[in-house]
Amino acid sequence: MGPILAGIVRIIAGNYERWLSERVPKLAEQVVLSVEERYRKSNLSFEERAQTKLEEAISALQQMAPGLGRDIAQRQVEAALSRIRATGMEQKAGGAK
């Protein structure tokens, strides 16, 4: 029974890891956009707003992907923000032509 159970656990863990690697970047982008929208008209200073948004995005991502470590969630949020900003820059450059 032990080897069978161990095999099942490995399969489930492997599927979860694959799911995380495929879905977490998309989830991070959704979280970043959602948090950005919520804080769009905030009266907080730039530094306070940035820190608050980062913490909220990390927390939301960890809720959406249980088991995701804080450091990985932070890297995913920062990467999503970079991708979103790059896309915005491309759209601005394309619209100016």
Coordinates of N, CA and C in Angstrom, one line a residue:
M1 N 0.8 -1.2 0.0 CA 0.0 0.0 0.0 C 0.9 1.3 0.0
G2 N 2.0 1.2 0.7 CA 2.9 2.4 0.8 C 3.4 2.9 -0.6
P3 N 3.9 2.0 -1.4 CA 4.4 2.4 -2.7 C 3.3 3.0 -3.6
I4 N 2.2 2.4 -3.5 CA 1.0 2.9 -4.3 C 0.7 4.3 -3.9
L5 N 0.5 4.5 -2.6 CA 0.2 5.8 -2.1 C 1.3 6.8 -2.4
A6 N 2.5 6.4 -2.3 CA 3.6 7.3 -2.7 C 3.6 7.7 -4.1
G7 N 3.2 6.8 -5.0 CA 3.1 7.1 -6.4 C 2.0 8.1 -6.7
I8 N 0.9 7.9 -6.0 CA -0.3 8.8 -6.2 C 0.1 10.2 -5.7
V9 N 0.8 10.3 -4.6 CA 1.2 11.6 -4.1 C 2.1 12.3 -5.1
R10 N 3.1 11.5 -5.7 CA 4.0 12.1 -6.6 C 3.2 12.6 -7.9
I11 N 2.2 11.9 -8.3 CA 1.5 12.3 -9.5 C 0.7 13.6 -9.2
I12 N 0.1 13.6 -8.0 CA -0.7 14.8 -7.6 C 0.2 16.0 -7.5
A13 N 1.4 15.8 -6.8 CA 2.3 16.9 -6.6 C 2.8 17.4 -8.0
G14 N 3.1 16.5 -8.9 CA 3.6 16.8 -10.2 C 2.6 17.6 -11.0
N15 N 1.3 17.2 -10.9 CA 0.2 17.9 -11.6 C 0.1 19.3 -11.0
Y16 N 0.2 19.4 -9.7 CA 0.0 20.7 -9.0 C 1.2 21.6 -9.4
E17 N 2.4 21.1 -9.4 CA 3.5 21.9 -9.8 C 3.4 22.4 -11.3
R18 N 2.9 21.6 -12.1 CA 2.7 21.9 -13.5 C 1.6 23.0 -13.6
W19 N 0.5 22.8 -12.8 CA -0.6 23.8 -12.8 C 0.0 25.2 -12.3
L20 N 0.8 25.1 -11.3 CA 1.4 26.4 -10.8 C 2.2 27.1 -11.8
S21 N 3.1 26.3 -12.5 CA 4.0 26.9 -13.5 C 3.2 27.5 -14.7
E22 N 2.0 26.9 -15.0 CA 1.3 27.4 -16.2 C 0.3 28.5 -15.8
R23 N -0.3 28.4 -14.6 CA -1.4 29.3 -14.2 C -0.9 30.5 -13.4
V24 N 0.1 30.3 -12.6 CA 0.5 31.4 -11.7 C 0.8 32.7 -12.4
P25 N 1.6 32.7 -13.5 CA 1.8 34.0 -14.2 C 0.5 34.7 -14.6
K26 N -0.5 33.9 -15.1 CA -1.7 34.5 -15.5 C -2.5 35.0 -14.3
L27 N -2.5 34.3 -13.2 CA -3.2 34.7 -12.0 C -2.5 36.0 -11.5
A28 N -1.2 36.0 -11.5 CA -0.4 37.2 -11.1 C -0.8 38.4 -11.8
E29 N -1.0 38.3 -13.2 CA -1.4 39.5 -14.0 C -2.8 39.9 -13.6
Q30 N -3.7 39.0 -13.4 CA -5.1 39.3 -13.0 C -5.1 40.1 -11.6
V31 N -4.3 39.6 -10.7 CA -4.2 40.2 -9.4 C -3.6 41.6 -9.5
V32 N -2.5 41.8 -10.2 CA -1.9 43.1 -10.4 C -2.9 44.1 -11.0
L33 N -3.6 43.7 -12.0 CA -4.6 44.6 -12.6 C -5.7 44.9 -11.7
S34 N -6.1 44.0 -10.9 CA -7.2 44.2 -9.9 C -6.8 45.2 -8.9
V35 N -5.6 45.0 -8.3 CA -5.1 45.8 -7.3 C -4.8 47.2 -7.8
E36 N -4.2 47.3 -9.0 CA -4.0 48.6 -9.6 C -5.3 49.4 -9.8
E37 N -6.4 48.7 -10.2 CA -7.7 49.4 -10.4 C -8.2 49.9 -9.0
R38 N -8.1 49.1 -8.0 CA -8.5 49.5 -6.7 C -7.8 50.7 -6.1
Y39 N -6.5 50.9 -6.4 CA -5.8 52.0 -5.9 C -5.6 53.1 -6.8
R40 N -6.3 53.1 -7.9 CA -6.1 54.1 -9.0 C -6.3 55.5 -8.4
K41 N -7.3 55.7 -7.6 CA -7.7 57.1 -7.1 C -7.3 57.2 -5.6
S42 N -6.3 56.5 -5.2 CA -5.9 56.5 -3.8 C -5.2 57.8 -3.4
N43 N -5.4 58.2 -2.2 CA -4.8 59.5 -1.7 C -3.4 59.2 -1.0
L44 N -3.0 57.9 -0.9 CA -1.8 57.6 -0.3 C -0.6 58.2 -1.1
S45 N 0.5 58.3 -0.4 CA 1.7 58.8 -1.1 C 2.2 57.7 -2.0
F46 N 3.1 58.0 -3.0 CA 3.6 57.0 -3.9 C 4.2 55.8 -3.2
E47 N 5.0 56.1 -2.2 CA 5.7 55.0 -1.6 C 4.8 54.1 -0.8
E48 N 3.8 54.7 -0.1 CA 2.9 53.9 0.7 C 2.0 53.1 -0.2
R49 N 1.5 53.7 -1.3 CA 0.7 53.1 -2.3 C 1.4 51.9 -2.9
A50 N 2.6 52.1 -3.3 CA 3.4 51.0 -3.9 C 3.5 49.8 -3.0
Q51 N 3.9 50.1 -1.7 CA 4.1 49.0 -0.8 C 2.8 48.3 -0.5
T52 N 1.7 49.1 -0.3 CA 0.4 48.5 0.0 C -0.1 47.6 -1.1
K53 N 0.1 48.1 -2.4 CA -0.3 47.3 -3.5 C 0.4 46.0 -3.7
L54 N 1.8 46.1 -3.4 CA 2.6 44.9 -3.5 C 2.1 43.9 -2.5
E55 N 2.0 44.3 -1.2 CA 1.6 43.4 -0.2 C 0.2 42.8 -0.5
E56 N -0.7 43.6 -0.9 CA -2.1 43.1 -1.3 C -2.0 42.1 -2.4
A57 N -1.2 42.4 -3.4 CA -1.1 41.5 -4.6 C -0.5 40.2 -4.2
I58 N 0.5 40.2 -3.4 CA 1.2 39.0 -2.9 C 0.2 38.1 -2.2
S59 N -0.5 38.8 -1.2 CA -1.5 38.0 -0.4 C -2.6 37.4 -1.3
A60 N -3.1 38.2 -2.2 CA -4.2 37.7 -3.1 C -3.7 36.5 -3.9
L61 N -2.5 36.6 -4.5 CA -1.9 35.5 -5.3 C -1.8 34.3 -4.4
Q62 N -1.3 34.4 -3.2 CA -1.1 33.3 -2.3 C -2.5 32.6 -2.0
Q63 N -3.5 33.4 -1.9 CA -4.8 32.8 -1.7 C -5.3 32.1 -2.9
M64 N -5.0 32.6 -4.1 CA -5.5 31.9 -5.3 C -4.7 30.7 -5.7
A65 N -3.4 30.6 -5.2 CA -2.6 29.5 -5.4 C -2.0 29.0 -4.1
P66 N -2.8 28.2 -3.4 CA -2.4 27.7 -2.1 C -1.1 26.9 -2.2
G67 N -0.2 27.1 -1.2 CA 1.1 26.5 -1.2 C 2.2 27.2 -1.8
L68 N 1.8 28.4 -2.5 CA 2.8 29.2 -3.1 C 3.6 30.0 -2.1
G69 N 4.9 29.9 -2.1 CA 5.7 30.6 -1.1 C 5.7 32.1 -1.3
R70 N 5.9 32.9 -0.3 CA 5.8 34.3 -0.4 C 6.9 34.9 -1.3
D71 N 8.1 34.4 -1.3 CA 9.1 34.9 -2.2 C 8.8 34.6 -3.7
I72 N 8.2 33.4 -4.0 CA 7.8 33.1 -5.3 C 6.6 34.0 -5.7
A73 N 5.7 34.2 -4.8 CA 4.5 35.1 -5.1 C 5.0 36.5 -5.4
Q74 N 6.0 37.0 -4.6 CA 6.5 38.3 -4.9 C 7.2 38.4 -6.2
R75 N 8.0 37.4 -6.6 CA 8.6 37.4 -7.9 C 7.6 37.4 -9.0
Q76 N 6.6 36.6 -8.9 CA 5.5 36.5 -9.9 C 4.8 37.8 -10.1
V77 N 4.5 38.5 -8.9 CA 3.8 39.7 -9.0 C 4.7 40.8 -9.7
E78 N 5.9 40.8 -9.3 CA 6.9 41.8 -9.9 C 7.0 41.5 -11.4
A79 N 7.1 40.2 -11.8 CA 7.2 39.9 -13.2 C 6.0 40.3 -14.0
A80 N 4.8 40.0 -13.4 CA 3.5 40.4 -14.0 C 3.4 41.9 -14.2
L81 N 3.9 42.6 -13.2 CA 3.9 44.1 -13.4 C 4.8 44.6 -14.5
S82 N 5.9 43.9 -14.6 CA 6.8 44.3 -15.7 C 6.2 43.9 -17.1
R83 N 5.6 42.8 -17.2 CA 4.9 42.4 -18.4 C 3.8 43.4 -18.8
I84 N 3.0 43.7 -17.8 CA 1.9 44.7 -18.0 C 2.4 46.0 -18.5
R85 N 3.5 46.5 -17.8 CA 4.1 47.8 -18.2 C 4.7 47.7 -19.6
A86 N 5.3 46.7 -19.9 CA 5.9 46.5 -21.3 C 4.8 46.5 -22.3
T87 N 3.7 45.8 -22.0 CA 2.6 45.8 -23.0 C 2.0 47.2 -23.2
G88 N 1.9 47.9 -22.1 CA 1.4 49.3 -22.2 C 2.3 50.2 -23.0
M89 N 3.6 50.0 -22.8 CA 4.6 50.8 -23.6 C 4.5 50.4 -25.1
E90 N 4.3 49.2 -25.4 CA 4.2 48.7 -26.8 C 2.9 49.3 -27.4
Q91 N 1.8 49.3 -26.6 CA 0.6 49.9 -27.2 C 0.7 51.4 -27.4
K92 N 1.4 52.1 -26.5 CA 1.5 53.5 -26.7 C 2.4 53.8 -27.9
A93 N 3.5 53.0 -28.1 CA 4.3 53.2 -29.2 C 3.6 52.9 -30.5
G94 N 2.8 51.8 -30.5 CA 2.0 51.4 -31.7 C 0.9 52.4 -32.0
G95 N 0.3 53.1 -31.0 CA -0.7 54.0 -31.2 C -0.2 55.3 -31.7
A96 N 1.0 55.6 -31.5 CA 1.6 56.9 -32.0 C 2.0 56.9 -33.4
K97 N 2.0 55.8 -34.1 CA 2.4 55.7 -35.5 C 1.4 56.2 -36.4

